[in-house]
Short mmCIF file of C-alpha atoms in Angstrom, two decimals:
data_model
loop_
_atom_site.label_atom_id
_atom_site.label_comp_id
_atom_site.label_asym_id
_atom_site.label_seq_id
_atom_site.Cartn_x
_atom_site.Cartn_y
_atom_site.Cartn_z
CA MET N 20 17.38 -2.31 -4.60
CA ALA N 21 17.87 0.80 -6.77
CA VAL N 22 15.19 3.42 -7.33
CA HIS N 23 13.10 2.70 -10.44
CA ASP N 24 14.18 5.04 -13.25
CA ALA N 25 10.65 6.35 -13.79
CA ALA N 26 10.28 7.34 -10.13
CA ARG N 27 13.73 8.84 -9.59
CA PRO N 28 13.07 12.42 -10.84
CA LEU N 29 9.94 12.73 -8.70
CA LEU N 30 11.61 11.30 -5.61
CA ASP N 31 14.66 13.53 -6.03
CA ARG N 32 12.43 16.59 -6.31
CA PHE N 33 10.28 15.48 -3.38
CA LEU N 34 13.32 14.90 -1.17
CA ALA N 35 14.80 18.31 -1.99
CA ALA N 36 11.52 20.07 -1.23
CA LEU N 37 10.92 18.03 1.91
CA ARG N 38 14.28 18.99 3.41
CA THR N 39 13.26 22.65 3.25
CA ALA N 40 9.75 22.04 4.64
CA VAL N 41 10.49 19.95 7.76
CA PRO N 42 13.54 18.87 9.80
CA LEU N 43 14.04 15.59 7.95
CA GLU N 44 16.02 12.76 9.53
CA ALA N 45 15.34 9.92 7.08
CA LEU N 46 13.17 8.96 4.12
CA TRP N 47 12.31 5.33 3.40
CA ALA N 48 10.31 3.62 0.66
CA HIS N 49 8.42 0.39 1.18
CA GLY N 50 5.90 -1.60 -0.82
CA SER N 51 6.27 -2.18 -4.56
CA LEU N 52 9.07 0.33 -5.09
CA ALA N 53 11.27 -1.28 -2.44
CA LEU N 54 10.38 -4.84 -3.39
CA GLY N 55 11.11 -4.52 -7.11
CA ASP N 56 7.48 -4.80 -8.23
CA TYR N 57 6.89 -1.12 -9.01
CA ARG N 58 4.87 -0.18 -12.10
CA PRO N 59 4.74 3.55 -13.00
CA TYR N 60 1.26 5.11 -12.75
CA ARG N 61 -0.15 1.83 -11.45
CA SER N 62 1.77 1.25 -8.21
CA ASP N 63 1.68 3.58 -5.26
CA LEU N 64 4.89 5.25 -4.10
CA ASP N 65 4.74 4.38 -0.39
CA LEU N 66 7.09 6.46 1.77
CA ILE N 67 7.88 7.05 5.42
CA ALA N 68 9.54 10.35 6.38
CA VAL N 69 11.21 10.42 9.78
CA VAL N 70 11.16 13.97 11.14
CA ARG N 71 12.71 15.60 14.18
CA GLU N 72 9.41 16.99 15.46
CA ASP N 73 5.79 15.87 15.14
CA ALA N 74 4.51 17.57 12.00
CA GLY N 75 0.95 16.70 12.96
CA ALA N 76 1.20 18.90 16.03
CA ASP N 77 2.62 21.91 14.15
CA PRO N 78 0.03 23.85 12.07
CA ALA N 79 2.75 25.67 10.12
CA ALA N 80 4.45 22.38 9.20
CA ARG N 81 1.11 20.91 8.13
CA GLU N 82 0.52 23.83 5.79
CA ARG N 83 4.00 23.60 4.30
CA LEU N 84 3.58 19.88 3.65
CA LYS N 85 0.11 20.35 2.19
CA ALA N 86 1.43 23.04 -0.17
CA LEU N 87 4.39 20.84 -1.15
CA HIS N 88 2.22 17.86 -2.02
CA ARG N 89 -0.38 19.91 -3.85
CA ARG N 90 2.29 21.57 -5.97
CA LEU N 91 3.79 18.21 -6.90
CA HIS N 92 0.34 16.84 -7.60
CA ARG N 93 -0.34 19.70 -10.04
CA GLU N 94 3.03 19.63 -11.77
CA VAL N 95 4.06 15.95 -11.83
CA PRO N 96 1.43 13.38 -12.91
CA LEU N 97 3.26 10.54 -11.15
CA ALA N 98 2.88 12.39 -7.83
CA ALA N 99 -0.79 11.41 -7.68
CA LYS N 100 0.43 8.00 -6.49
CA LEU N 101 2.89 9.37 -3.90
CA HIS N 102 1.86 8.61 -0.30
CA CYS N 103 3.96 9.63 2.69
CA SER N 104 3.58 9.31 6.46
CA TYR N 105 5.49 11.73 8.67
CA VAL N 106 6.74 10.06 11.85
CA ALA N 107 8.55 11.96 14.60
CA VAL N 108 11.72 10.30 15.87
CA ASP N 109 10.39 10.09 19.42
CA ARG N 110 7.17 8.39 18.21
CA LEU N 111 8.74 5.66 16.07
CA ALA N 112 8.46 3.06 18.80
CA GLY N 113 4.78 3.73 19.44
CA ALA N 114 2.89 0.96 17.68
CA GLY N 115 -0.63 2.07 16.83
CA LEU N 116 0.05 5.80 17.09
CA ASP N 117 -1.43 8.00 14.37
CA HIS N 118 0.93 9.99 12.16
CA LEU N 119 0.31 12.80 9.71
CA THR N 120 -0.04 11.26 6.24
CA TRP N 121 -0.50 12.49 2.70
CA ALA N 122 -2.42 10.03 0.52
CA HIS N 123 -5.21 10.22 -2.05
CA ALA N 124 -4.69 13.99 -2.42
CA GLU N 125 -5.30 14.89 1.22
CA LEU N 126 -3.67 15.13 4.64
CA PHE N 127 -5.01 12.97 7.46
CA SER N 128 -3.70 10.83 10.31
CA ARG N 129 -3.20 7.08 10.37
CA PRO N 130 -0.83 4.56 12.01
CA VAL N 131 2.16 2.86 10.44
CA THR N 132 0.78 -0.67 10.39
CA PRO N 133 2.63 -3.80 11.48
CA VAL N 134 2.71 -4.90 7.83
CA THR N 135 4.44 -1.66 6.83
CA ARG N 136 6.88 -1.91 9.73
CA ARG N 137 7.72 -5.50 8.76
CA GLU N 138 8.19 -4.41 5.12
CA LEU N 139 10.59 -1.71 6.25
CA HIS N 140 12.66 -4.23 8.17
CA THR N 141 12.77 -6.82 5.41
CA GLY N 142 13.32 -4.59 2.40
CA ALA N 143 13.29 -0.81 2.90
CA LEU N 144 14.70 1.39 0.18
CA VAL N 145 16.62 4.12 2.02
CA LEU N 146 16.32 7.42 0.14
CA HIS N 147 17.87 9.66 2.81
CA GLY N 148 19.51 9.29 6.21
CA PRO N 149 19.87 6.09 8.24
CA GLY N 150 17.86 2.95 7.59
CA PRO N 151 15.06 1.58 9.80
CA GLU N 152 17.40 -0.67 11.81
CA GLY N 153 17.99 0.86 15.21
CA LEU N 154 15.23 3.46 14.75
CA LEU N 155 12.03 1.55 14.09
CA PRO N 156 11.20 -1.49 16.22
CA ALA N 157 10.22 -4.55 14.20
CA PRO N 158 6.72 -5.84 14.98
CA PRO N 159 6.61 -9.17 16.85
CA ASP N 160 5.21 -12.05 14.81
CA ALA N 161 2.13 -12.25 17.05
CA GLU N 162 1.36 -8.57 16.51
CA LEU N 163 1.73 -8.92 12.75
CA ARG N 164 -0.56 -11.94 12.61
CA ALA N 165 -3.16 -10.32 14.86
CA PHE N 166 -3.27 -7.24 12.65
CA ILE N 167 -3.69 -9.30 9.48
CA ARG N 168 -6.42 -11.44 11.00
CA LYS N 169 -8.33 -8.39 12.22
CA ASP N 170 -7.99 -6.68 8.84
CA LEU N 171 -9.40 -9.71 7.03
CA ALA N 172 -12.24 -10.33 9.48
CA GLU N 173 -13.29 -6.78 10.28
CA TYR N 174 -12.50 -4.89 7.09
CA TRP N 175 -12.29 -7.11 4.03
CA LEU N 176 -15.00 -9.63 4.87
CA PRO N 177 -17.66 -6.94 5.50
CA THR N 178 -16.83 -5.29 2.16
CA THR N 179 -18.06 -8.37 0.35
CA ALA N 180 -21.60 -7.35 1.33
CA LYS N 181 -21.19 -4.07 -0.60
CA LYS N 182 -21.75 -5.21 -4.15
CA ARG N 183 -21.35 -1.84 -5.85
CA LEU N 184 -17.78 -1.43 -4.56
CA TRP N 185 -16.64 -4.41 -6.60
CA LEU N 186 -17.63 -2.81 -9.88
CA ARG N 187 -14.53 -0.61 -9.53
CA ASP N 188 -11.11 -1.75 -10.73
CA VAL N 189 -9.38 -0.81 -7.48
CA TRP N 190 -11.44 -3.25 -5.40
CA VAL N 191 -11.04 -6.08 -7.89
CA ASP N 192 -7.31 -5.48 -8.06
CA LEU N 193 -6.73 -5.09 -4.34
CA GLY N 194 -9.20 -7.46 -2.63
CA PRO N 195 -8.12 -10.89 -3.95
CA VAL N 196 -4.44 -9.90 -3.92
CA THR N 197 -4.65 -8.72 -0.30
CA VAL N 198 -6.23 -12.00 0.79
CA ALA N 199 -3.58 -14.01 -1.07
CA ARG N 200 -0.73 -12.02 0.49
CA ALA N 201 -2.27 -12.27 3.94
CA GLY N 202 -2.56 -16.03 3.65
CA VAL N 203 1.13 -16.45 2.79
CA THR N 204 2.19 -14.25 5.71
CA LEU N 205 0.01 -16.17 8.16
CA ARG N 206 1.03 -19.61 6.85
CA GLU N 207 4.70 -18.99 6.13
CA GLY N 208 5.63 -15.86 8.06
CA ARG N 209 6.90 -13.98 5.01
CA LEU N 210 5.73 -11.05 2.90
CA ILE N 211 5.21 -11.33 -0.85
CA THR N 212 4.71 -8.81 -3.65
CA LYS N 213 1.46 -8.24 -5.50
CA GLY N 214 3.00 -9.95 -8.50
CA GLU N 215 3.79 -13.06 -6.47
CA ALA N 216 0.27 -12.96 -5.04
CA LEU N 217 -1.17 -13.48 -8.52
CA ASP N 218 0.46 -16.91 -8.64
CA VAL N 219 -0.96 -17.66 -5.18
CA LEU N 220 -4.42 -16.68 -6.41
CA ALA N 221 -4.18 -19.17 -9.25
CA ALA N 222 -3.16 -21.90 -6.81
CA THR N 223 -5.96 -21.19 -4.32
CA GLY N 224 -8.95 -21.44 -6.59
CA ALA N 225 -9.35 -17.94 -7.96
CA PRO N 226 -10.96 -18.02 -11.43
CA ALA N 227 -8.31 -17.94 -14.15
CA ARG N 228 -10.05 -15.14 -16.05
CA LEU N 229 -10.15 -12.99 -12.91
CA VAL N 230 -6.43 -13.53 -12.27
CA ALA N 231 -5.64 -12.72 -15.90
CA ASP N 232 -7.73 -9.55 -15.66
CA ILE N 233 -5.84 -8.31 -12.58
CA ARG N 234 -2.48 -9.26 -14.09
CA ASP N 235 -3.26 -7.46 -17.35
CA ARG N 236 -4.19 -4.22 -15.61
CA ARG N 237 -1.02 -4.26 -13.52
CA TYR N 238 1.57 -5.46 -16.03
CA ALA N 239 0.32 -5.10 -19.60
CA GLU N 240 1.67 -2.18 -21.59
CA HIS N 241 -1.82 -1.47 -22.89
CA PRO N 242 -4.44 -3.06 -20.60
CA ALA N 243 -7.63 -4.17 -22.30
CA ARG N 244 -10.78 -2.12 -21.77
CA THR N 245 -13.34 -3.74 -19.49
CA ALA N 246 -16.63 -4.55 -21.24
CA PRO N 247 -19.76 -3.76 -19.18
CA LEU N 248 -20.96 -7.36 -18.94
CA TRP N 249 -17.52 -8.57 -17.90
CA ARG N 250 -17.32 -5.80 -15.30
CA LEU N 251 -20.50 -7.16 -13.71
CA ARG N 252 -19.30 -10.76 -13.87
CA ARG N 253 -15.83 -9.84 -12.64
CA ALA N 254 -17.28 -8.03 -9.63
CA THR N 255 -19.14 -11.18 -8.61
CA LEU N 256 -16.10 -13.41 -9.09
CA ALA N 257 -13.78 -11.16 -7.09
CA ARG N 258 -16.27 -10.63 -4.28
CA GLU N 259 -17.10 -14.34 -4.02
CA TYR N 260 -13.44 -15.33 -3.99
CA VAL N 261 -12.65 -12.90 -1.16
CA ARG N 262 -15.75 -13.91 0.80
CA SER N 263 -15.05 -17.64 0.51
CA ARG N 264 -11.28 -17.46 0.94
CA ILE N 265 -11.12 -15.36 4.10
CA PRO N 266 -12.68 -18.00 6.42
CA VAL N 267 -10.33 -20.62 4.97
CA THR N 268 -7.34 -18.36 5.53
CA LEU N 269 -8.35 -17.53 9.10
CA ALA N 270 -8.83 -21.23 9.91
CA GLU N 271 -5.34 -22.24 8.78
CA PRO N 272 -2.60 -22.61 11.41
CA ASP N 273 -0.05 -19.84 11.80
CA ALA N 274 3.52 -20.25 10.62
CA THR N 275 4.85 -20.65 14.16
CA ALA N 276 1.94 -22.61 15.59
#
């Protein structure tokens, strides 16, 4: 898969700057960019940088990376969607370890999830250095399923009690799609794109107007503005779909069961 034309200038600039900031071994893209479902200014640019030393343990490296990202954020509008985790070579095999990450305009630590590691093994876009094979262990199927089940039960299901969250586009766009993607992975053992998840939503009882609303915001050249009354109704539809669909998804047998 080639780099999307709209993202190439930013990624080239980021790679050049990154090589001067940290001892870079490899740079991989996953998610929409790697899977061919990338939409400029709507999709995140999800990256993993493999570095020789743990950047999270080096205050000077942290400051260099923070300055790099902030400069890009100021100068390149598309960089607001660029997220990157910095993983030391000797920590790649440590499932569950936290790694320094830039996302949502800040530096913090978080793990590289089993879903991300599976994405990297099934369709990484290698931007620099060697690919994930031989460096990053693939997550066992049981680990992947356990992570997805926990995420649905302990994160997404509780959010359905927080009504105000669902008035925001990001929750409407992400919640139903996440549940649809999770269901396919649990049932069939494969990962799908957000675009493919919209078809799954339609087949699993999501209201047609809700699916059309999410699709429009992701793919339409000029998405329609959301009227206040529809925003309220849409929040209820999205929240109720997620709340009702998660127990069904968790009750279904796994792909290898």
